Amino acid sequence: MARVDVHSAKGSFRTPIVLASGPAGFGCDLARALDFRRIGALTTKTITHEPREGNPQPRIVDAPCGALNSIGLENPGVARFRSEVMPKIRALPTARIVSIAGRSADEVGKVAGALEGEPGVDWLELNLSCPNVRGETVADRPDAVSEYVRAVRAASSRPLLAKLSAGGGLVALADAALRAGADGLTLVNAVRGLRIDVETGKALLARATGGLCGPAILPIALAAVYEARRAFPEAFLVGTGGVVTARDAVEMLCAGANLVGVGFGVMADPAAVFGLAEGLERWLDARGVADVAEVVGAAHRGGWRVP
Ligand SMILES: Cc1cc2nc3c(=O)[nH]c(=O)nc-3n(C[C@H](O)[C@H](O)[C@H](O)COP(=O)(O)O)c2cc1C
C-alpha cells in the first residue's frame, strides 16, 4: 500500500485528509459512527473569546454544486470549549487543529493564550477570513494579518496555520502571515455569494450574502493553492475548498497542498469523507506511486510522472 502519512517540521498526520473547520462541529457526533484514524486531523468550529450565537436563520441554503452558509461563528466561547469540548475531542485518535478568531488582535491573542496550557491542542488555525461576520474579515489587509498573527505567536507556542480567502492580493497576505510567524496557510475559506428567492425578490439568507462552499469552488481553491505554492515553495499548505472525491484530493495535492481540507463533503456524505484516504491509497497504488509526497506540488514540476 502507498504511504499516505504526512510529516512537517511541526507535526505529523496519519493521512492528508483533514476535516475543515465548521461542518464537522467538534467531531463528537461523527465519532459515534466513524473511525477518526482515517482522518489526518479534525479542525474544530472556530472559537472566540466570548460565546456567540451566530447569525439569524435561515443561514444555510442550496447553491448549484454546493451550499451557501452564513453561520457567523456560533460557538461556546473559549472557557466552555476548554471545560466541555476539549475533554471529548482529546480522546479522538487524530490530530486536533483548534480554529480561533476574534474582533481584534488582542482578542485572538487572549484565545490563543487560554489554549496554551491545554493538552490535545496540536495546532491552532487563525481564521482571518470568515465571510459571515462584520469587522473580522481582516484578511484583505497585510498589516492587519501581520498584527493578528503576531498576537497569536506572542501568546502561543503551538504550530499555527493562518486561514485566508481566495482572491486578489493572496500572495501579499500569505507573505504577511508567514513573516509574522505562521507555520503554514489554510487556503481557502468559503467564497462570498448570494442567492435570491425569485417569488419574493428577497435574499434567501437572513443576512443576504454568505460563503459558497462545495464543488463549485474547487477550481478557485486549486488556483489559490497553486499560486501560494509557486510563491512559497517551502510553506506548509492545507488546501481546502470543493474537495469531495479522492480524485479532487489528488488535484489539490498536485496543486501544492500538503494536507487536504474537506468541509461541504462532511455535510453531504460524512462516510465518504472518512473513505477518502483509502481512495487516495488506491489511486496511488494503481499508478505505482509509493508515497503521497511524490504528487505534492506535481503541477509545478511538469507532472508527477516526470522522473
Ligand atoms: C456550515 C459551514 C460552517 C463553516 N464554519 C467555519 C468556521 O467556523 N471557521 C472557518 O474557518 N471556516 C468555516 N467554514 C468554511 C470551511 O472550513 C471551508 O473553508 C469552506 O467551506 C470551503 O471548503 P469546502 O468547499 O470543502 O466546504 C464553514 C463552512 C461551512 C459550509
Short mmCIF file of C-alpha atoms and ligand atoms in Angstrom, two decimals:
data_model
loop_
_atom_site.label_atom_id
_atom_site.label_comp_id
_atom_site.label_asym_id
_atom_site.label_seq_id
_atom_site.Cartn_x
_atom_site.Cartn_y
_atom_site.Cartn_z
CA MET A 1 0.00 0.00 0.00
CA ALA A 2 1.20 3.53 -0.78
CA ARG A 3 2.23 5.68 2.18
CA VAL A 4 -0.21 8.46 2.90
CA ASP A 5 1.20 9.77 6.19
CA VAL A 6 2.32 13.40 6.12
CA HIS A 7 5.26 14.87 8.03
CA SER A 8 6.11 18.52 8.59
CA ALA A 9 8.68 20.20 10.80
CA LYS A 10 5.88 20.94 13.29
CA GLY A 11 3.91 17.70 13.36
CA SER A 12 2.76 14.53 11.64
CA PHE A 13 -0.62 13.44 10.27
CA ARG A 14 -1.75 9.88 9.67
CA THR A 15 -3.43 10.84 6.39
CA PRO A 16 -3.56 14.06 4.32
CA ILE A 17 -7.37 14.30 4.69
CA VAL A 18 -8.44 16.79 7.37
CA LEU A 19 -11.91 17.88 8.42
CA ALA A 20 -12.19 21.62 7.67
CA SER A 21 -13.46 24.00 10.33
CA GLY A 22 -17.24 24.21 10.67
CA PRO A 23 -19.26 21.41 9.11
CA ALA A 24 -17.81 18.74 11.43
CA GLY A 25 -18.57 20.87 14.52
CA PHE A 26 -16.38 19.39 17.27
CA GLY A 27 -16.38 15.94 15.70
CA CYS A 28 -18.33 14.35 18.57
CA ASP A 29 -21.38 13.25 16.53
CA LEU A 30 -19.20 11.85 13.74
CA ALA A 31 -17.05 9.95 16.25
CA ARG A 32 -20.04 7.77 17.24
CA ALA A 33 -20.16 6.17 13.79
CA LEU A 34 -16.87 6.84 12.02
CA ASP A 35 -13.19 5.96 12.59
CA PHE A 36 -11.06 9.05 13.15
CA ARG A 37 -7.88 7.08 12.40
CA ARG A 38 -8.78 7.57 8.72
CA ILE A 39 -8.60 11.35 9.20
CA GLY A 40 -5.32 13.29 9.48
CA ALA A 41 -6.83 15.95 11.72
CA LEU A 42 -10.07 17.42 12.98
CA THR A 43 -10.27 21.20 12.65
CA THR A 44 -12.77 22.48 15.21
CA LYS A 45 -15.51 25.01 14.64
CA THR A 46 -13.96 28.46 15.16
CA ILE A 47 -13.71 29.53 18.82
CA THR A 48 -13.84 33.14 20.02
CA HIS A 49 -13.15 34.55 23.49
CA GLU A 50 -16.82 35.01 24.44
CA PRO A 51 -19.68 32.71 23.40
CA ARG A 52 -21.52 33.72 20.21
CA GLU A 53 -24.98 32.85 18.92
CA GLY A 54 -24.11 33.34 15.26
CA ASN A 55 -26.36 34.85 12.62
CA PRO A 56 -30.19 34.65 12.43
CA GLN A 57 -31.92 31.86 10.45
CA PRO A 58 -32.09 31.00 7.61
CA ARG A 59 -28.33 30.69 7.45
CA ILE A 60 -27.74 27.83 5.05
CA VAL A 61 -29.24 27.34 1.55
CA ASP A 62 -28.52 25.20 -1.50
CA ALA A 63 -26.42 26.52 -4.34
CA PRO A 64 -25.53 24.91 -7.67
CA CYS A 65 -22.78 22.37 -6.89
CA GLY A 66 -22.54 23.39 -3.25
CA ALA A 67 -24.16 25.43 -0.49
CA LEU A 68 -24.21 28.97 0.77
CA ASN A 69 -23.80 29.44 4.53
CA SER A 70 -23.92 32.33 6.93
CA ILE A 71 -23.50 30.60 10.30
CA GLY A 72 -21.47 33.52 11.69
CA LEU A 73 -19.06 31.84 14.12
CA GLU A 74 -21.62 30.40 16.56
CA ASN A 75 -19.54 28.85 19.38
CA PRO A 76 -19.50 28.35 23.16
CA GLY A 77 -16.50 30.65 23.83
CA VAL A 78 -13.04 29.53 24.85
CA ALA A 79 -13.77 28.83 28.55
CA ARG A 80 -16.62 26.37 27.84
CA PHE A 81 -14.68 24.97 24.89
CA ARG A 82 -11.91 24.05 27.33
CA SER A 83 -14.13 22.63 30.05
CA GLU A 84 -16.80 20.89 27.94
CA VAL A 85 -15.42 20.18 24.47
CA MET A 86 -11.71 19.51 24.90
CA PRO A 87 -12.18 16.52 27.25
CA LYS A 88 -14.21 14.82 24.49
CA ILE A 89 -12.04 15.62 21.48
CA ARG A 90 -8.78 14.92 23.31
CA ALA A 91 -9.73 11.25 23.16
CA LEU A 92 -10.15 11.16 19.36
CA PRO A 93 -7.43 9.13 17.58
CA THR A 94 -6.44 12.01 15.29
CA ALA A 95 -4.63 15.35 15.46
CA ARG A 96 -6.61 18.39 16.60
CA ILE A 97 -6.41 21.79 14.92
CA VAL A 98 -8.28 24.35 17.01
CA SER A 99 -9.66 27.20 14.91
CA ILE A 100 -9.73 30.61 16.58
CA ALA A 101 -10.91 34.12 15.63
CA GLY A 102 -11.60 37.47 17.21
CA ARG A 103 -12.64 41.07 16.63
CA SER A 104 -9.16 42.35 17.45
CA ALA A 105 -5.55 41.19 17.66
CA ASP A 106 -5.93 41.48 21.41
CA GLU A 107 -8.88 39.03 21.40
CA VAL A 108 -7.14 36.40 19.24
CA GLY A 109 -4.10 36.69 21.50
CA LYS A 110 -6.31 36.05 24.52
CA VAL A 111 -7.96 32.99 22.92
CA ALA A 112 -4.57 31.56 21.93
CA GLY A 113 -3.22 32.25 25.42
CA ALA A 114 -6.18 30.50 27.05
CA LEU A 115 -5.43 27.37 24.98
CA GLU A 116 -1.70 27.40 25.67
CA GLY A 117 -1.79 25.04 28.65
CA GLU A 118 -4.48 22.80 27.16
CA PRO A 119 -3.37 19.23 26.38
CA GLY A 120 -4.51 17.91 22.99
CA VAL A 121 -4.37 21.22 21.08
CA ASP A 122 -1.92 20.09 18.39
CA TRP A 123 -2.22 23.09 16.07
CA LEU A 124 -4.00 26.42 16.02
CA GLU A 125 -5.70 27.76 12.91
CA LEU A 126 -6.28 31.50 12.90
CA ASN A 127 -9.44 32.22 10.94
CA LEU A 128 -8.68 35.53 9.24
CA SER A 129 -11.25 35.17 6.52
CA CYS A 130 -14.79 34.39 7.71
CA PRO A 131 -17.11 35.94 5.10
CA ASN A 132 -20.06 36.00 7.52
CA VAL A 133 -19.15 38.30 10.39
CA ARG A 134 -18.82 42.05 10.38
CA GLY A 135 -15.48 43.60 11.31
CA GLU A 136 -13.46 40.39 11.30
CA THR A 137 -12.63 39.90 7.66
CA VAL A 138 -9.17 41.29 8.21
CA ALA A 139 -7.52 39.15 5.60
CA ASP A 140 -7.69 41.78 2.89
CA ARG A 141 -5.02 43.92 4.63
CA PRO A 142 -1.46 42.61 5.05
CA ASP A 143 -0.77 44.91 8.03
CA ALA A 144 -3.79 43.53 9.90
CA VAL A 145 -2.85 39.93 9.03
CA SER A 146 0.62 40.58 10.50
CA GLU A 147 -0.82 42.14 13.63
CA TYR A 148 -3.22 39.24 14.30
CA VAL A 149 -0.62 36.55 13.60
CA ARG A 150 1.94 38.30 15.82
CA ALA A 151 -0.59 38.47 18.67
CA VAL A 152 -1.21 34.71 18.47
CA ARG A 153 2.50 33.98 18.10
CA ALA A 154 3.27 36.01 21.22
CA ALA A 155 0.66 34.10 23.24
CA SER A 156 1.18 30.56 21.94
CA SER A 157 3.93 28.08 21.22
CA ARG A 158 1.61 25.84 19.15
CA PRO A 159 2.16 25.36 15.42
CA LEU A 160 0.00 27.95 13.68
CA LEU A 161 -1.92 27.97 10.39
CA ALA A 162 -3.30 31.24 9.00
CA LYS A 163 -6.57 30.74 7.10
CA LEU A 164 -7.04 33.09 4.17
CA SER A 165 -9.63 33.55 1.45
CA ALA A 166 -9.15 33.32 -2.28
CA GLY A 167 -8.81 36.49 -4.26
CA GLY A 168 -6.53 39.31 -5.28
CA GLY A 169 -3.58 40.01 -3.05
CA LEU A 170 -3.32 36.44 -1.78
CA VAL A 171 0.47 36.28 -2.09
CA ALA A 172 0.95 39.55 -0.16
CA LEU A 173 -1.40 38.36 2.60
CA ALA A 174 0.28 34.95 2.76
CA ASP A 175 3.68 36.61 2.91
CA ALA A 176 2.50 38.82 5.79
CA ALA A 177 1.21 35.78 7.70
CA LEU A 178 4.37 33.70 7.18
CA ARG A 179 6.71 36.59 8.06
CA ALA A 180 4.72 37.26 11.23
CA GLY A 181 5.29 33.70 12.41
CA ALA A 182 2.61 31.43 10.91
CA ASP A 183 3.92 27.90 10.28
CA GLY A 184 1.58 27.35 7.35
CA LEU A 185 -1.51 28.50 5.49
CA THR A 186 -5.02 27.13 5.07
CA LEU A 187 -6.45 28.11 1.69
CA VAL A 188 -9.36 28.85 1.25
CA ASN A 189 -12.36 29.94 3.28
CA ALA A 190 -15.85 29.93 1.73
CA VAL A 191 -16.26 32.39 -1.16
CA ARG A 192 -18.76 35.25 -0.78
CA GLY A 193 -22.01 34.53 -2.63
CA LEU A 194 -25.72 35.39 -2.79
CA ARG A 195 -29.00 33.61 -3.66
CA ILE A 196 -32.40 35.22 -4.17
CA ASP A 197 -35.95 33.85 -3.94
CA VAL A 198 -37.43 34.97 -7.25
CA GLU A 199 -41.05 34.71 -5.95
CA THR A 200 -40.36 37.40 -3.34
CA GLY A 201 -37.27 39.06 -4.75
CA LYS A 202 -35.65 38.74 -1.33
CA ALA A 203 -32.30 37.21 -0.43
CA LEU A 204 -32.64 33.61 0.78
CA LEU A 205 -30.21 34.04 3.68
CA ALA A 206 -31.27 36.28 6.58
CA ARG A 207 -28.00 38.21 6.20
CA ALA A 208 -28.25 38.25 2.39
CA THR A 209 -24.70 37.21 1.47
CA GLY A 210 -22.94 34.10 2.70
CA GLY A 211 -19.99 31.84 1.97
CA LEU A 212 -20.14 29.47 -1.01
CA CYS A 213 -18.62 26.03 -0.42
CA GLY A 214 -18.57 22.68 -2.23
CA PRO A 215 -17.53 21.54 -5.73
CA ALA A 216 -18.47 24.97 -7.17
CA ILE A 217 -15.31 26.43 -5.59
CA LEU A 218 -12.80 23.62 -6.30
CA PRO A 219 -11.08 25.45 -9.21
CA ILE A 220 -10.89 28.64 -7.12
CA ALA A 221 -9.24 26.80 -4.21
CA LEU A 222 -6.88 24.96 -6.57
CA ALA A 223 -5.73 28.25 -8.10
CA ALA A 224 -5.12 29.78 -4.64
CA VAL A 225 -3.06 26.78 -3.52
CA TYR A 226 -1.15 26.72 -6.81
CA GLU A 227 -0.35 30.43 -6.54
CA ALA A 228 0.76 30.11 -2.90
CA ARG A 229 2.94 27.06 -3.62
CA ARG A 230 4.62 28.87 -6.52
CA ALA A 231 5.38 31.88 -4.29
CA PHE A 232 6.37 29.87 -1.18
CA PRO A 233 7.98 26.58 -2.25
CA GLU A 234 8.69 25.54 1.37
CA ALA A 235 5.43 26.60 3.05
CA PHE A 236 3.13 24.07 4.72
CA LEU A 237 -0.23 24.33 2.92
CA VAL A 238 -3.69 22.99 3.73
CA GLY A 239 -5.76 23.08 0.53
CA THR A 240 -9.48 23.43 1.31
CA GLY A 241 -12.41 24.09 -0.98
CA GLY A 242 -14.63 21.86 -3.07
CA VAL A 243 -12.95 18.52 -2.42
CA VAL A 244 -15.45 15.65 -2.26
CA THR A 245 -13.71 12.75 -4.03
CA ALA A 246 -10.26 11.13 -3.86
CA ARG A 247 -9.65 12.45 -7.35
CA ASP A 248 -10.34 16.02 -6.15
CA ALA A 249 -7.89 15.41 -3.29
CA VAL A 250 -5.20 14.31 -5.77
CA GLU A 251 -5.76 17.51 -7.75
CA MET A 252 -5.35 19.56 -4.57
CA LEU A 253 -2.11 17.73 -3.71
CA CYS A 254 -0.74 18.22 -7.23
CA ALA A 255 -1.51 21.97 -6.95
CA GLY A 256 0.80 22.04 -3.93
CA ALA A 257 -1.24 21.19 -0.81
CA ASN A 258 0.40 19.08 1.92
CA LEU A 259 -2.97 18.42 3.55
CA VAL A 260 -6.46 18.50 2.03
CA GLY A 261 -9.35 20.02 3.99
CA VAL A 262 -12.95 18.90 3.47
CA GLY A 263 -15.95 20.95 4.63
CA PHE A 264 -19.03 20.66 2.40
CA GLY A 265 -18.27 16.95 1.82
CA VAL A 266 -18.82 16.30 5.54
CA MET A 267 -22.35 17.72 5.30
CA ALA A 268 -23.08 15.85 2.05
CA ASP A 269 -21.70 12.39 2.90
CA PRO A 270 -19.52 12.03 6.02
CA ALA A 271 -18.83 8.32 5.46
CA ALA A 272 -17.43 9.11 2.01
CA VAL A 273 -15.08 11.69 3.53
CA PHE A 274 -13.80 9.11 6.01
CA GLY A 275 -13.11 6.83 3.00
CA LEU A 276 -11.11 9.44 1.09
CA ALA A 277 -7.71 8.38 2.47
CA GLU A 278 -8.38 4.80 1.32
CA GLY A 279 -9.46 6.09 -2.07
CA LEU A 280 -6.24 8.07 -2.25
CA GLU A 281 -4.19 4.97 -1.37
CA ARG A 282 -5.95 3.02 -4.12
CA TRP A 283 -5.34 5.82 -6.63
CA LEU A 284 -1.62 5.89 -5.78
CA ASP A 285 -1.30 2.07 -5.79
CA ALA A 286 -2.96 1.81 -9.21
CA ARG A 287 -0.28 4.13 -10.61
CA GLY A 288 2.69 2.64 -8.77
CA VAL A 289 3.27 5.75 -6.63
CA ALA A 290 4.86 4.66 -3.33
CA ASP A 291 4.33 7.82 -1.27
CA VAL A 292 1.74 10.59 -1.42
CA ALA A 293 4.60 13.11 -1.06
CA GLU A 294 5.54 12.30 -4.68
CA VAL A 295 2.41 14.00 -6.03
CA VAL A 296 2.54 17.09 -3.76
CA GLY A 297 3.24 20.10 -5.98
CA ALA A 298 3.48 17.94 -9.13
CA ALA A 299 1.77 20.63 -11.21
CA HIS A 300 4.80 22.85 -10.57
CA ARG A 301 7.24 20.23 -11.83
CA GLY A 302 5.59 19.33 -15.10
CA GLY A 303 3.57 16.48 -13.57
CA TRP A 304 4.13 13.62 -11.13
CA ARG A 305 5.24 11.11 -13.76
CA VAL A 306 8.31 13.19 -14.64
CA PRO A 307 11.45 11.47 -13.21
C1 LIG B 1 -21.62 25.18 7.55
C2 LIG B 1 -20.21 25.71 7.45
C3 LIG B 1 -19.61 26.27 8.58
C4 LIG B 1 -18.30 26.77 8.49
N1 LIG B 1 -17.72 27.28 9.61
C5 LIG B 1 -16.42 27.70 9.56
C6 LIG B 1 -15.77 28.17 10.74
O1 LIG B 1 -16.33 28.20 11.85
N2 LIG B 1 -14.48 28.58 10.62
C7 LIG B 1 -13.79 28.54 9.42
O2 LIG B 1 -12.61 28.90 9.39
N3 LIG B 1 -14.39 28.07 8.30
C8 LIG B 1 -15.68 27.66 8.34
N4 LIG B 1 -16.28 27.18 7.22
C9 LIG B 1 -15.50 27.15 5.94
C10 LIG B 1 -14.88 25.78 5.68
O3 LIG B 1 -13.95 25.43 6.70
C11 LIG B 1 -14.14 25.75 4.32
O4 LIG B 1 -13.05 26.65 4.33
C12 LIG B 1 -15.05 26.13 3.14
O5 LIG B 1 -16.38 25.67 3.33
C13 LIG B 1 -14.51 25.59 1.81
O6 LIG B 1 -14.34 24.18 1.85
P1 LIG B 1 -15.47 23.14 1.31
O7 LIG B 1 -15.80 23.53 -0.10
O8 LIG B 1 -14.82 21.79 1.42
O9 LIG B 1 -16.64 23.29 2.22
C14 LIG B 1 -17.58 26.70 7.26
C15 LIG B 1 -18.19 26.13 6.14
C16 LIG B 1 -19.49 25.64 6.21
C17 LIG B 1 -20.12 25.02 4.99
#
